[in-house]
Amino acid sequence: MGLGDIADNLTRRIESLGAAGHEALFEPVIRLGVTGLSRAGKTVFITSLVANLLNRSRMQGLSAASEGRIEAAFLQPQPDLTVPRFDYEAHLAALSGPRPHWPASTSSVSELRLSFRVRPAGMLSGLRRARIVHLDIVDYPGEWLLDLALLDLSYGDWSAQVLERIAAREAAAPYLAALKANDGAAKLDEVAAKALAAQYTAYLHAAREAGFADCTPGRFLLPGDLAGSPALTFAPLARPDKAPRGSTWRIFERRFEAYKAQVVKPFFRRHFAGIDRQVVLVDVLGAIHAGPAALEDLRRAMAETLAAFRPGRNAWLSRLFMGRRVERILFAATKADHLHHSQHGRLTAITEALLAEARRRADFAGAQSRAMAIAALRATTEETIEHDGRKLDCVRGTLLDGRNAAFYAGELPRDPARLLGPAREGAQKWLDADYQIMRFAPAPLELAPGEGPPHIRLDKAVQFLIGDKL
Ligand SMILES: Nc1nc2c(ncn2[C@@H]2O[C@H](COP(=O)(O)OP(=O)(O)O)[C@@H](O)[C@H]2O)c(=O)[nH]1
Ligand SMILES: [Mg+2]
């Protein structure tokens, strides 16, 4: 660990003590990381989570809530003064207004502190005094976790890997064509470099649209305030025989290294290293709908993501963690309200299987992990309809265009291998089934006092994540 790292750690600790004052020393803080690739459902998850922790009658699966031990829950100023606050009020207003709509998409790190006054569990519950427990929720893009793998790669290795993976992808054709006109050995032309980086970024967006998750560098998709900076102006190249000084290859190589040192590492240092509990949201249904290639890619991306939770795998990261670790990791397949509950078990089984390899490694590292199918905000109701003389278990909701419709997503297989097998073997499409997806608008809410927004298994998710700390 360098001096800079030590100083960083110290300042961070002192700041977090100072900000909350003297008492903070005795008040436990749980840092809950919420991540997932973009559109996985992070913003909706955090908004509904907070609303349901403030008003807990739909949280019977959280034992501190069902035992009535939570005397109060309240939002507080977060200790981190330089991280944007998660805009809970605005997101809740979007979901719960008279014309409910999904919150606008967000693309960087944000935080929110929720504090509880909670009585201890067990026999002495009535005797001992209530204590304060803080829950710091950190929302960060899963794309940024994928960048961890870059730390172990040289520019040359990364370029080779990317070019091999994208060779057969339709979405990459324009970039690969542009690449032909660029010689890595030639002197860098900044205008051409910018154009090439832009074209590579366009490929990443197209790949994301097509359902692929292996999109590095993560900041190209979600640049925040780094847009246009040199650290983001590079792209993978075919290695030239010779790369003289000043050549595109050499300069891209330097920028790749700068990206690692000045973008990737600070993210892990500032936001990731302090996390105790983690939920990884995964749009499994969306990937199934997009087809076998997208599902296989999601599996690979999840395995890579999990590498971040096994600090032993990466020397730099293990120094940063200094023996700490993320204690619990939940993989939650989101948007389960697209399926009738009779299929939720299958969705969970598919999520488990999808993550099996990755989970084995995380369990090995001592973290507890679990897979679950949830809906942070339930937008549908269930209904059984007759179709061609057959009973179909459907869901019904309001579509984005205002129409009301019953919807059948298709029948998920009982055996996850029926999907994962063909995905692994590179099948072009699902053979014996067709999976649909539909975007529902959030349903208008009529909440009784004490009630948070309707959800599916959000309470169980929270119980697994932080139940032992309340
Ligand atoms: N039906 C349903 N749709 C959801 C749910 N959560 C998220 N979505 C959909 O997924 C989209 C992306 O969610 P968001 O939270 O913004 O994803 P983020 O990019 O990970 O923050 C939303 O606009 C909704 O269309 C859910 O619980 N149920
Ligand atoms: Mg978001």
Short mmCIF file of C-alpha atoms and ligand atoms in Angstrom, two decimals:
data_model
loop_
_atom_site.label_atom_id
_atom_site.label_comp_id
_atom_site.label_asym_id
_atom_site.label_seq_id
_atom_site.Cartn_x
_atom_site.Cartn_y
_atom_site.Cartn_z
CA MET A 1 0.00 0.00 0.00
CA GLY A 2 1.37 3.39 -0.95
CA LEU A 3 1.48 6.38 1.33
CA GLY A 4 -1.28 7.96 -0.72
CA ASP A 5 -3.55 4.99 -0.03
CA ILE A 6 -2.89 5.11 3.69
CA ALA A 7 -3.55 8.82 3.83
CA ASP A 8 -6.74 8.28 1.87
CA ASN A 9 -7.97 5.62 4.25
CA LEU A 10 -7.19 7.72 7.28
CA THR A 11 -8.85 10.83 5.97
CA ARG A 12 -11.88 8.89 5.00
CA ARG A 13 -12.24 7.41 8.45
CA ILE A 14 -11.65 10.65 10.26
CA GLU A 15 -14.08 12.48 8.02
CA SER A 16 -16.80 9.96 8.59
CA LEU A 17 -16.28 10.17 12.33
CA GLY A 18 -16.15 13.93 12.38
CA ALA A 19 -19.22 14.43 10.24
CA ALA A 20 -21.60 12.52 12.45
CA GLY A 21 -20.13 13.79 15.66
CA HIS A 22 -19.02 12.13 18.80
CA GLU A 23 -21.86 9.66 19.19
CA ALA A 24 -21.07 8.06 15.85
CA LEU A 25 -18.38 6.07 17.61
CA PHE A 26 -21.06 3.95 19.26
CA GLU A 27 -23.56 3.86 16.46
CA PRO A 28 -22.97 1.04 13.99
CA VAL A 29 -22.97 1.92 10.32
CA ILE A 30 -23.88 -0.62 7.65
CA ARG A 31 -22.75 0.30 4.17
CA LEU A 32 -25.05 -1.35 1.67
CA GLY A 33 -23.86 -1.31 -1.95
CA VAL A 34 -26.55 -1.47 -4.63
CA THR A 35 -25.30 -2.25 -8.09
CA GLY A 36 -26.33 -3.76 -11.40
CA LEU A 37 -25.87 -2.92 -15.05
CA SER A 38 -27.80 0.09 -16.22
CA ARG A 39 -31.58 -0.45 -16.40
CA ALA A 40 -31.26 -3.40 -14.00
CA GLY A 41 -33.50 -1.53 -11.56
CA LYS A 42 -31.19 0.15 -9.01
CA THR A 43 -33.02 3.46 -8.75
CA VAL A 44 -36.42 1.82 -8.40
CA PHE A 45 -35.01 -0.66 -5.88
CA ILE A 46 -33.50 1.98 -3.60
CA THR A 47 -36.55 4.21 -3.81
CA SER A 48 -38.96 1.44 -2.91
CA LEU A 49 -36.58 0.06 -0.30
CA VAL A 50 -36.37 3.36 1.53
CA ALA A 51 -40.13 4.01 1.23
CA ASN A 52 -40.82 0.53 2.62
CA LEU A 53 -38.35 0.95 5.47
CA LEU A 54 -39.91 4.26 6.45
CA ASN A 55 -43.41 2.72 6.28
CA ARG A 56 -43.05 -0.90 7.16
CA SER A 57 -46.39 -2.66 7.03
CA ARG A 58 -45.41 -4.52 3.84
CA MET A 59 -42.13 -5.64 5.40
CA GLN A 60 -43.24 -8.60 7.49
CA GLY A 61 -40.34 -10.65 6.18
CA LEU A 62 -37.92 -8.34 7.95
CA SER A 63 -37.84 -9.67 11.48
CA ALA A 64 -36.99 -6.39 13.21
CA ALA A 65 -40.11 -4.95 11.55
CA SER A 66 -42.47 -7.85 12.22
CA GLU A 67 -41.29 -8.04 15.84
CA GLY A 68 -42.05 -4.35 16.17
CA ARG A 69 -38.54 -3.51 17.31
CA ILE A 70 -38.01 -0.62 14.93
CA GLU A 71 -39.13 2.39 16.94
CA ALA A 72 -38.30 4.90 14.25
CA ALA A 73 -36.69 5.19 10.84
CA PHE A 74 -35.58 8.52 9.41
CA LEU A 75 -33.48 9.98 6.64
CA GLN A 76 -30.38 11.83 7.74
CA PRO A 77 -27.65 13.86 6.10
CA GLN A 78 -25.05 11.43 4.80
CA PRO A 79 -21.52 11.58 6.21
CA ASP A 80 -19.91 11.77 2.77
CA LEU A 81 -20.13 15.41 1.78
CA THR A 82 -18.69 15.08 -1.70
CA VAL A 83 -20.87 12.29 -3.08
CA PRO A 84 -24.21 13.27 -4.65
CA ARG A 85 -27.21 12.42 -2.51
CA PHE A 86 -29.56 9.78 -3.96
CA ASP A 87 -32.56 11.87 -4.97
CA TYR A 88 -35.09 9.81 -3.07
CA GLU A 89 -37.83 12.41 -2.94
CA ALA A 90 -37.78 13.09 -6.70
CA HIS A 91 -37.74 9.38 -7.57
CA LEU A 92 -40.56 8.63 -5.17
CA ALA A 93 -42.58 11.51 -6.57
CA ALA A 94 -42.18 10.04 -10.07
CA LEU A 95 -43.40 6.63 -8.91
CA SER A 96 -46.20 7.76 -6.67
CA GLY A 97 -47.60 10.87 -8.30
CA PRO A 98 -51.03 11.10 -9.92
CA ARG A 99 -49.51 10.01 -13.27
CA PRO A 100 -46.93 7.51 -12.08
CA HIS A 101 -43.87 7.05 -14.27
CA TRP A 102 -40.47 5.42 -13.93
CA PRO A 103 -37.73 7.67 -12.58
CA ALA A 104 -35.26 9.18 -15.03
CA SER A 105 -32.17 7.17 -15.69
CA THR A 106 -29.13 7.98 -13.54
CA SER A 107 -25.53 7.17 -14.24
CA SER A 108 -23.12 7.77 -11.43
CA VAL A 109 -22.54 7.15 -7.77
CA SER A 110 -24.97 8.46 -5.17
CA GLU A 111 -25.63 7.86 -1.51
CA LEU A 112 -28.37 8.08 1.07
CA ARG A 113 -28.32 7.57 4.84
CA LEU A 114 -31.31 6.00 6.55
CA SER A 115 -31.14 5.61 10.32
CA PHE A 116 -33.11 3.35 12.61
CA ARG A 117 -33.88 3.49 16.30
CA VAL A 118 -34.20 -0.17 17.07
CA ARG A 119 -34.63 -2.30 20.18
CA PRO A 120 -32.41 -5.36 20.44
CA ALA A 121 -33.83 -8.79 19.67
CA GLY A 122 -34.33 -11.59 22.19
CA MET A 123 -35.38 -11.91 25.80
CA LEU A 124 -33.92 -8.65 26.94
CA SER A 125 -35.56 -6.76 24.13
CA GLY A 126 -37.89 -4.90 26.45
CA LEU A 127 -35.21 -4.12 29.02
CA ARG A 128 -32.34 -2.81 27.00
CA ARG A 129 -32.37 0.61 25.50
CA ALA A 130 -32.98 1.18 21.84
CA ARG A 131 -29.90 2.02 19.80
CA ILE A 132 -29.29 3.87 16.57
CA VAL A 133 -28.13 1.94 13.51
CA HIS A 134 -27.23 3.78 10.31
CA LEU A 135 -27.75 2.31 6.87
CA ASP A 136 -25.67 4.02 4.20
CA ILE A 137 -26.97 3.02 0.79
CA VAL A 138 -24.51 3.44 -2.06
CA ASP A 139 -25.83 3.30 -5.62
CA TYR A 140 -23.15 2.68 -8.24
CA PRO A 141 -23.16 1.40 -11.84
CA GLY A 142 -22.29 -2.26 -12.31
CA GLU A 143 -20.46 -1.25 -15.48
CA TRP A 144 -17.76 0.23 -13.28
CA LEU A 145 -17.17 -3.11 -11.54
CA LEU A 146 -16.34 -4.70 -14.86
CA ASP A 147 -13.42 -2.33 -15.11
CA LEU A 148 -11.73 -4.18 -12.26
CA ALA A 149 -10.62 -6.79 -14.79
CA LEU A 150 -8.76 -4.05 -16.67
CA LEU A 151 -6.35 -3.59 -13.78
CA ASP A 152 -4.78 -6.95 -14.61
CA LEU A 153 -4.58 -6.27 -18.32
CA SER A 154 -2.13 -4.37 -20.43
CA TYR A 155 -3.49 -2.27 -23.27
CA GLY A 156 -2.28 -4.91 -25.72
CA ASP A 157 -4.04 -7.78 -23.91
CA TRP A 158 -7.24 -5.81 -23.53
CA SER A 159 -7.26 -4.84 -27.21
CA ALA A 160 -6.69 -8.42 -28.28
CA GLN A 161 -9.47 -9.72 -26.00
CA VAL A 162 -11.98 -7.14 -27.11
CA LEU A 163 -11.26 -7.54 -30.81
CA GLU A 164 -11.62 -11.29 -30.55
CA ARG A 165 -14.94 -11.08 -28.71
CA ILE A 166 -16.53 -8.55 -31.00
CA ALA A 167 -15.28 -9.99 -34.29
CA ALA A 168 -18.56 -11.77 -35.00
CA ARG A 169 -20.93 -9.19 -33.54
CA GLU A 170 -23.14 -7.34 -35.92
CA ALA A 171 -23.12 -4.28 -33.69
CA ALA A 172 -19.33 -4.07 -34.04
CA ALA A 173 -19.20 -3.99 -37.83
CA PRO A 174 -18.94 -0.19 -38.17
CA TYR A 175 -16.17 -0.01 -35.59
CA LEU A 176 -14.23 -2.85 -37.17
CA ALA A 177 -14.54 -1.12 -40.53
CA ALA A 178 -13.26 2.16 -39.07
CA LEU A 179 -10.38 0.29 -37.52
CA LYS A 180 -9.19 -0.83 -40.95
CA ALA A 181 -8.57 2.80 -41.86
CA ASN A 182 -6.44 3.37 -38.75
CA ASP A 183 -2.86 2.22 -38.47
CA GLY A 184 -1.70 1.95 -34.84
CA ALA A 185 1.89 2.57 -35.95
CA ALA A 186 1.09 5.92 -37.55
CA LYS A 187 1.51 9.15 -35.64
CA LEU A 188 -1.53 9.98 -33.52
CA ASP A 189 -3.99 12.34 -35.13
CA GLU A 190 -6.19 13.70 -32.35
CA VAL A 191 -9.19 14.20 -34.60
CA ALA A 192 -9.02 10.63 -35.88
CA ALA A 193 -8.46 9.37 -32.33
CA LYS A 194 -11.58 11.15 -31.12
CA ALA A 195 -13.58 9.77 -34.00
CA LEU A 196 -12.34 6.26 -33.30
CA ALA A 197 -13.14 6.50 -29.58
CA ALA A 198 -16.59 7.83 -30.49
CA GLN A 199 -17.13 4.93 -32.84
CA TYR A 200 -16.04 2.43 -30.22
CA THR A 201 -18.39 4.09 -27.72
CA ALA A 202 -21.20 3.83 -30.26
CA TYR A 203 -20.41 0.12 -30.54
CA LEU A 204 -20.60 -0.23 -26.74
CA HIS A 205 -24.00 1.40 -26.71
CA ALA A 206 -25.22 -0.83 -29.53
CA ALA A 207 -23.85 -3.90 -27.75
CA ARG A 208 -25.63 -2.84 -24.60
CA GLU A 209 -28.86 -2.38 -26.56
CA ALA A 210 -28.45 -5.87 -28.01
CA GLY A 211 -28.20 -7.17 -24.47
CA PHE A 212 -24.45 -7.68 -24.18
CA ALA A 213 -22.89 -6.90 -20.82
CA ASP A 214 -19.15 -7.20 -21.50
CA CYS A 215 -18.79 -3.54 -22.25
CA THR A 216 -15.45 -2.12 -21.15
CA PRO A 217 -14.25 0.50 -20.36
CA GLY A 218 -17.34 1.10 -18.23
CA ARG A 219 -16.95 4.88 -18.25
CA PHE A 220 -17.32 5.02 -22.00
CA LEU A 221 -20.97 4.17 -21.45
CA LEU A 222 -21.41 6.28 -18.35
CA PRO A 223 -18.73 8.98 -18.47
CA GLY A 224 -20.20 11.44 -15.97
CA ASP A 225 -17.98 14.51 -15.87
CA LEU A 226 -15.14 12.70 -17.64
CA ALA A 227 -16.81 12.91 -21.05
CA GLY A 228 -14.35 14.06 -23.70
CA SER A 229 -11.26 13.83 -21.50
CA PRO A 230 -8.11 12.17 -22.90
CA ALA A 231 -8.39 9.35 -20.36
CA LEU A 232 -11.56 8.39 -22.26
CA THR A 233 -10.17 8.99 -25.75
CA PHE A 234 -8.80 5.63 -26.74
CA ALA A 235 -10.11 2.39 -28.26
CA PRO A 236 -8.86 -1.13 -28.91
CA LEU A 237 -6.44 -1.45 -31.83
CA ALA A 238 -4.86 -4.32 -33.71
CA ARG A 239 -1.25 -4.50 -32.52
CA PRO A 240 1.11 -3.12 -35.15
CA ASP A 241 4.51 -4.74 -35.73
CA LYS A 242 6.28 -1.66 -34.48
CA ALA A 243 4.84 1.15 -32.41
CA PRO A 244 7.20 4.13 -32.46
CA ARG A 245 6.93 6.99 -29.99
CA GLY A 246 4.04 9.28 -30.75
CA SER A 247 2.16 6.54 -32.56
CA THR A 248 -1.54 5.99 -31.93
CA TRP A 249 -0.80 2.64 -30.29
CA ARG A 250 1.69 4.14 -27.83
CA ILE A 251 -0.55 7.05 -26.89
CA PHE A 252 -3.64 4.88 -26.51
CA GLU A 253 -1.55 2.60 -24.32
CA ARG A 254 -0.65 5.54 -22.08
CA ARG A 255 -4.30 6.67 -21.90
CA PHE A 256 -5.42 3.15 -21.03
CA GLU A 257 -2.96 3.17 -18.12
CA ALA A 258 -4.19 6.62 -17.05
CA TYR A 259 -7.76 5.35 -17.18
CA LYS A 260 -6.83 2.53 -14.82
CA ALA A 261 -4.88 4.71 -12.40
CA GLN A 262 -7.05 7.81 -12.40
CA VAL A 263 -10.54 6.54 -13.06
CA VAL A 264 -10.83 2.88 -12.08
CA LYS A 265 -8.72 2.84 -8.93
CA PRO A 266 -10.22 5.96 -7.34
CA PHE A 267 -13.70 4.48 -7.76
CA PHE A 268 -12.73 1.32 -5.91
CA ARG A 269 -10.86 3.29 -3.27
CA ARG A 270 -13.59 5.81 -2.57
CA HIS A 271 -16.80 3.92 -3.00
CA PHE A 272 -16.23 0.23 -3.08
CA ALA A 273 -13.71 -0.52 -0.36
CA GLY A 274 -16.04 0.36 2.53
CA ILE A 275 -19.01 -1.78 1.52
CA ASP A 276 -20.25 -4.38 4.06
CA ARG A 277 -23.29 -5.79 2.29
CA GLN A 278 -24.03 -5.87 -1.39
CA VAL A 279 -27.02 -6.42 -3.61
CA VAL A 280 -26.41 -7.09 -7.29
CA LEU A 281 -29.54 -6.49 -9.33
CA VAL A 282 -29.81 -8.51 -12.51
CA ASP A 283 -32.39 -8.20 -15.26
CA VAL A 284 -32.49 -11.92 -15.94
CA LEU A 285 -35.84 -11.79 -17.75
CA GLY A 286 -34.54 -9.06 -20.03
CA ALA A 287 -31.51 -11.14 -20.97
CA ILE A 288 -33.65 -14.24 -21.60
CA HIS A 289 -35.85 -12.17 -23.84
CA ALA A 290 -32.80 -10.84 -25.74
CA GLY A 291 -31.69 -14.41 -26.51
CA PRO A 292 -29.00 -17.03 -25.79
CA ALA A 293 -26.00 -14.83 -26.61
CA ALA A 294 -27.18 -12.13 -24.22
CA LEU A 295 -27.82 -14.67 -21.46
CA GLU A 296 -24.37 -16.21 -21.86
CA ASP A 297 -22.82 -12.78 -21.87
CA LEU A 298 -24.72 -11.88 -18.71
CA ARG A 299 -23.40 -15.02 -17.05
CA ARG A 300 -19.86 -14.05 -17.95
CA ALA A 301 -20.30 -10.47 -16.84
CA MET A 302 -21.69 -11.61 -13.49
CA ALA A 303 -18.72 -13.93 -12.96
CA GLU A 304 -16.41 -11.02 -13.72
CA THR A 305 -18.34 -8.69 -11.47
CA LEU A 306 -18.01 -11.11 -8.62
CA ALA A 307 -14.25 -11.06 -8.96
CA ALA A 308 -14.48 -7.67 -7.28
CA PHE A 309 -15.89 -9.38 -4.19
CA ARG A 310 -12.98 -11.75 -4.01
CA PRO A 311 -10.22 -9.34 -3.20
CA GLY A 312 -7.71 -12.17 -3.09
CA ARG A 313 -7.87 -12.39 -6.87
CA ASN A 314 -6.39 -8.97 -7.34
CA ALA A 315 -3.33 -7.86 -5.41
CA TRP A 316 -4.15 -4.17 -5.60
CA LEU A 317 -7.71 -4.73 -4.39
CA SER A 318 -6.69 -6.97 -1.49
CA ARG A 319 -4.32 -4.28 -0.24
CA LEU A 320 -7.16 -1.83 -0.44
CA PHE A 321 -9.49 -4.08 1.54
CA MET A 322 -6.84 -4.82 4.17
CA GLY A 323 -8.56 -8.02 5.27
CA ARG A 324 -12.09 -6.63 5.34
CA ARG A 325 -14.67 -8.17 3.10
CA VAL A 326 -18.18 -7.83 1.84
CA GLU A 327 -20.03 -10.15 4.21
CA ARG A 328 -23.22 -10.83 2.30
CA ILE A 329 -24.07 -10.64 -1.36
CA LEU A 330 -27.56 -10.94 -2.74
CA PHE A 331 -28.19 -11.56 -6.43
CA ALA A 332 -31.67 -10.40 -7.15
CA ALA A 333 -33.43 -11.05 -10.44
CA THR A 334 -35.52 -7.90 -10.75
CA LYS A 335 -38.90 -7.14 -12.34
CA ALA A 336 -40.38 -10.49 -11.24
CA ASP A 337 -43.79 -8.82 -11.46
CA HIS A 338 -43.64 -9.65 -15.19
CA LEU A 339 -44.26 -13.26 -14.20
CA HIS A 340 -47.11 -14.97 -12.40
CA HIS A 341 -45.87 -16.13 -9.00
CA SER A 342 -46.15 -19.75 -10.12
CA GLN A 343 -42.99 -19.08 -12.16
CA HIS A 344 -40.95 -17.18 -9.56
CA GLY A 345 -39.28 -20.35 -8.31
CA ARG A 346 -38.05 -21.04 -11.82
CA LEU A 347 -36.71 -17.55 -12.22
CA THR A 348 -34.81 -17.95 -8.95
CA ALA A 349 -33.43 -21.31 -10.09
CA ILE A 350 -32.24 -19.78 -13.37
CA THR A 351 -30.61 -16.91 -11.48
CA GLU A 352 -28.89 -19.39 -9.16
CA ALA A 353 -27.62 -21.41 -12.09
CA LEU A 354 -26.51 -18.32 -13.94
CA LEU A 355 -24.43 -17.34 -10.97
CA ALA A 356 -23.35 -20.78 -9.87
CA GLU A 357 -19.76 -20.45 -10.94
CA ALA A 358 -19.43 -16.94 -9.64
CA ARG A 359 -21.12 -17.84 -6.37
CA ARG A 360 -18.91 -20.81 -5.70
CA ARG A 361 -15.99 -18.45 -5.77
CA ALA A 362 -17.61 -15.88 -3.51
CA ASP A 363 -18.68 -18.50 -0.99
CA PHE A 364 -15.15 -19.68 -1.04
CA ALA A 365 -14.04 -16.21 -0.03
CA GLY A 366 -16.25 -16.43 3.07
CA ALA A 367 -19.09 -14.19 1.97
CA GLN A 368 -22.64 -15.50 2.24
CA SER A 369 -24.55 -15.25 -0.98
CA ARG A 370 -28.09 -15.89 -2.10
CA ALA A 371 -30.19 -15.60 -5.24
CA MET A 372 -33.79 -14.39 -5.26
CA ALA A 373 -36.49 -13.19 -7.64
CA ILE A 374 -37.94 -9.85 -6.59
CA ALA A 375 -39.87 -6.85 -7.82
CA ALA A 376 -38.96 -3.65 -6.06
CA LEU A 377 -42.16 -2.08 -7.33
CA ARG A 378 -44.97 -4.33 -8.33
CA ALA A 379 -46.66 -2.88 -11.40
CA THR A 380 -49.00 -5.78 -12.17
CA THR A 381 -51.74 -7.97 -10.73
CA GLU A 382 -52.14 -11.68 -11.43
CA GLU A 383 -54.85 -13.18 -13.55
CA THR A 384 -55.61 -16.56 -15.09
CA ILE A 385 -57.13 -16.48 -18.55
CA GLU A 386 -58.38 -19.10 -21.00
CA HIS A 387 -56.42 -19.23 -24.22
CA ASP A 388 -57.00 -21.91 -26.91
CA GLY A 389 -58.77 -23.98 -24.30
CA ARG A 390 -55.76 -23.78 -22.00
CA LYS A 391 -55.46 -21.91 -18.73
CA LEU A 392 -52.68 -19.33 -18.79
CA ASP A 393 -51.31 -17.71 -15.64
CA CYS A 394 -50.78 -14.09 -16.67
CA VAL A 395 -50.11 -10.70 -15.20
CA ARG A 396 -52.07 -7.57 -15.96
CA GLY A 397 -50.92 -3.98 -15.92
CA THR A 398 -50.93 -0.62 -17.64
CA LEU A 399 -48.56 -0.34 -20.59
CA LEU A 400 -46.44 2.76 -21.11
CA ASP A 401 -48.91 4.00 -23.75
CA GLY A 402 -51.74 3.84 -21.22
CA ARG A 403 -53.45 0.70 -22.51
CA ASN A 404 -54.30 -1.98 -20.00
CA ALA A 405 -53.22 -5.49 -20.97
CA ALA A 406 -52.88 -9.05 -19.77
CA PHE A 407 -49.45 -10.45 -20.54
CA TYR A 408 -47.89 -13.88 -20.67
CA ALA A 409 -44.10 -13.87 -20.71
CA GLY A 410 -43.73 -17.51 -21.80
CA GLU A 411 -43.05 -20.54 -19.70
CA LEU A 412 -39.64 -20.68 -18.09
CA PRO A 413 -38.19 -24.20 -18.03
CA ARG A 414 -38.10 -26.12 -14.76
CA ASP A 415 -34.51 -27.07 -15.47
CA PRO A 416 -32.27 -23.98 -15.91
CA ALA A 417 -29.91 -26.02 -18.09
CA ARG A 418 -32.53 -25.83 -20.83
CA LEU A 419 -31.60 -22.17 -21.17
CA LEU A 420 -28.02 -22.07 -19.95
CA GLY A 421 -26.90 -25.04 -22.05
CA PRO A 422 -27.82 -23.58 -25.44
CA ALA A 423 -26.53 -20.18 -24.27
CA ARG A 424 -23.15 -21.64 -23.45
CA GLU A 425 -23.03 -23.52 -26.73
CA GLY A 426 -23.61 -20.36 -28.72
CA ALA A 427 -27.16 -21.04 -29.95
CA GLN A 428 -28.59 -18.28 -32.13
CA LYS A 429 -32.08 -18.42 -30.66
CA TRP A 430 -34.17 -20.38 -28.21
CA LEU A 431 -35.38 -23.56 -29.85
CA ASP A 432 -38.57 -24.56 -28.16
CA ALA A 433 -39.83 -21.37 -26.66
CA ASP A 434 -40.30 -17.70 -27.11
CA TYR A 435 -39.97 -15.22 -24.27
CA GLN A 436 -41.67 -11.90 -24.30
CA ILE A 437 -41.10 -8.82 -22.32
CA MET A 438 -43.38 -5.86 -21.91
CA ARG A 439 -42.86 -2.56 -20.23
CA PHE A 440 -45.51 -1.72 -17.74
CA ALA A 441 -45.96 1.68 -16.20
CA PRO A 442 -46.00 1.83 -12.43
CA ALA A 443 -49.54 1.40 -11.14
CA PRO A 444 -51.18 4.33 -9.36
CA LEU A 445 -50.61 3.92 -5.63
CA GLU A 446 -53.23 4.08 -2.95
CA LEU A 447 -51.31 3.60 0.22
CA ALA A 448 -52.89 3.15 3.62
CA PRO A 449 -51.09 4.84 6.52
CA GLY A 450 -47.93 2.93 7.37
CA GLU A 451 -47.79 1.26 3.96
CA GLY A 452 -44.92 1.47 1.48
CA PRO A 453 -45.27 0.75 -2.25
CA PRO A 454 -46.23 -2.83 -3.23
CA HIS A 455 -43.32 -5.12 -3.99
CA ILE A 456 -42.40 -8.78 -4.30
CA ARG A 457 -40.01 -10.20 -1.69
CA LEU A 458 -38.27 -6.90 -1.02
CA ASP A 459 -38.69 -7.66 2.70
CA LYS A 460 -36.96 -11.04 2.32
CA ALA A 461 -34.16 -9.38 0.40
CA VAL A 462 -33.62 -6.86 3.18
CA GLN A 463 -33.79 -9.53 5.85
CA PHE A 464 -30.98 -11.40 4.15
CA LEU A 465 -28.94 -8.26 3.59
CA ILE A 466 -29.14 -6.50 6.94
CA GLY A 467 -31.61 -8.42 9.13
CA ASP A 468 -28.85 -9.64 11.44
CA LYS A 469 -27.75 -6.06 12.17
CA LEU A 470 -31.13 -4.76 13.28
N1 LIG B 1 -42.28 -3.93 -13.74
C1 LIG B 1 -41.19 -3.49 -13.12
N2 LIG B 1 -40.30 -2.77 -13.81
C2 LIG B 1 -39.19 -2.33 -13.17
C3 LIG B 1 -38.94 -2.61 -11.79
N3 LIG B 1 -37.76 -2.05 -11.47
C4 LIG B 1 -37.30 -1.45 -12.58
N4 LIG B 1 -38.17 -1.60 -13.62
C5 LIG B 1 -38.01 -1.13 -15.01
O1 LIG B 1 -36.63 -1.01 -15.30
C6 LIG B 1 -36.30 0.30 -15.68
C7 LIG B 1 -34.94 0.67 -15.15
O2 LIG B 1 -34.98 0.81 -13.75
P1 LIG B 1 -33.95 1.77 -12.97
O3 LIG B 1 -34.22 1.60 -11.52
O4 LIG B 1 -33.97 3.15 -13.52
O5 LIG B 1 -32.57 1.06 -13.38
P2 LIG B 1 -31.08 1.52 -13.05
O6 LIG B 1 -30.52 2.02 -14.33
O7 LIG B 1 -30.40 0.25 -12.61
O8 LIG B 1 -31.13 2.54 -11.95
C8 LIG B 1 -37.43 1.15 -15.12
O9 LIG B 1 -37.59 2.33 -15.87
C9 LIG B 1 -38.62 0.22 -15.26
O10 LIG B 1 -39.10 0.24 -16.58
C10 LIG B 1 -39.93 -3.40 -11.08
O11 LIG B 1 -39.79 -3.71 -9.88
N5 LIG B 1 -41.01 -3.80 -11.80
MG MG B 2 -30.28 4.39 -11.71
#
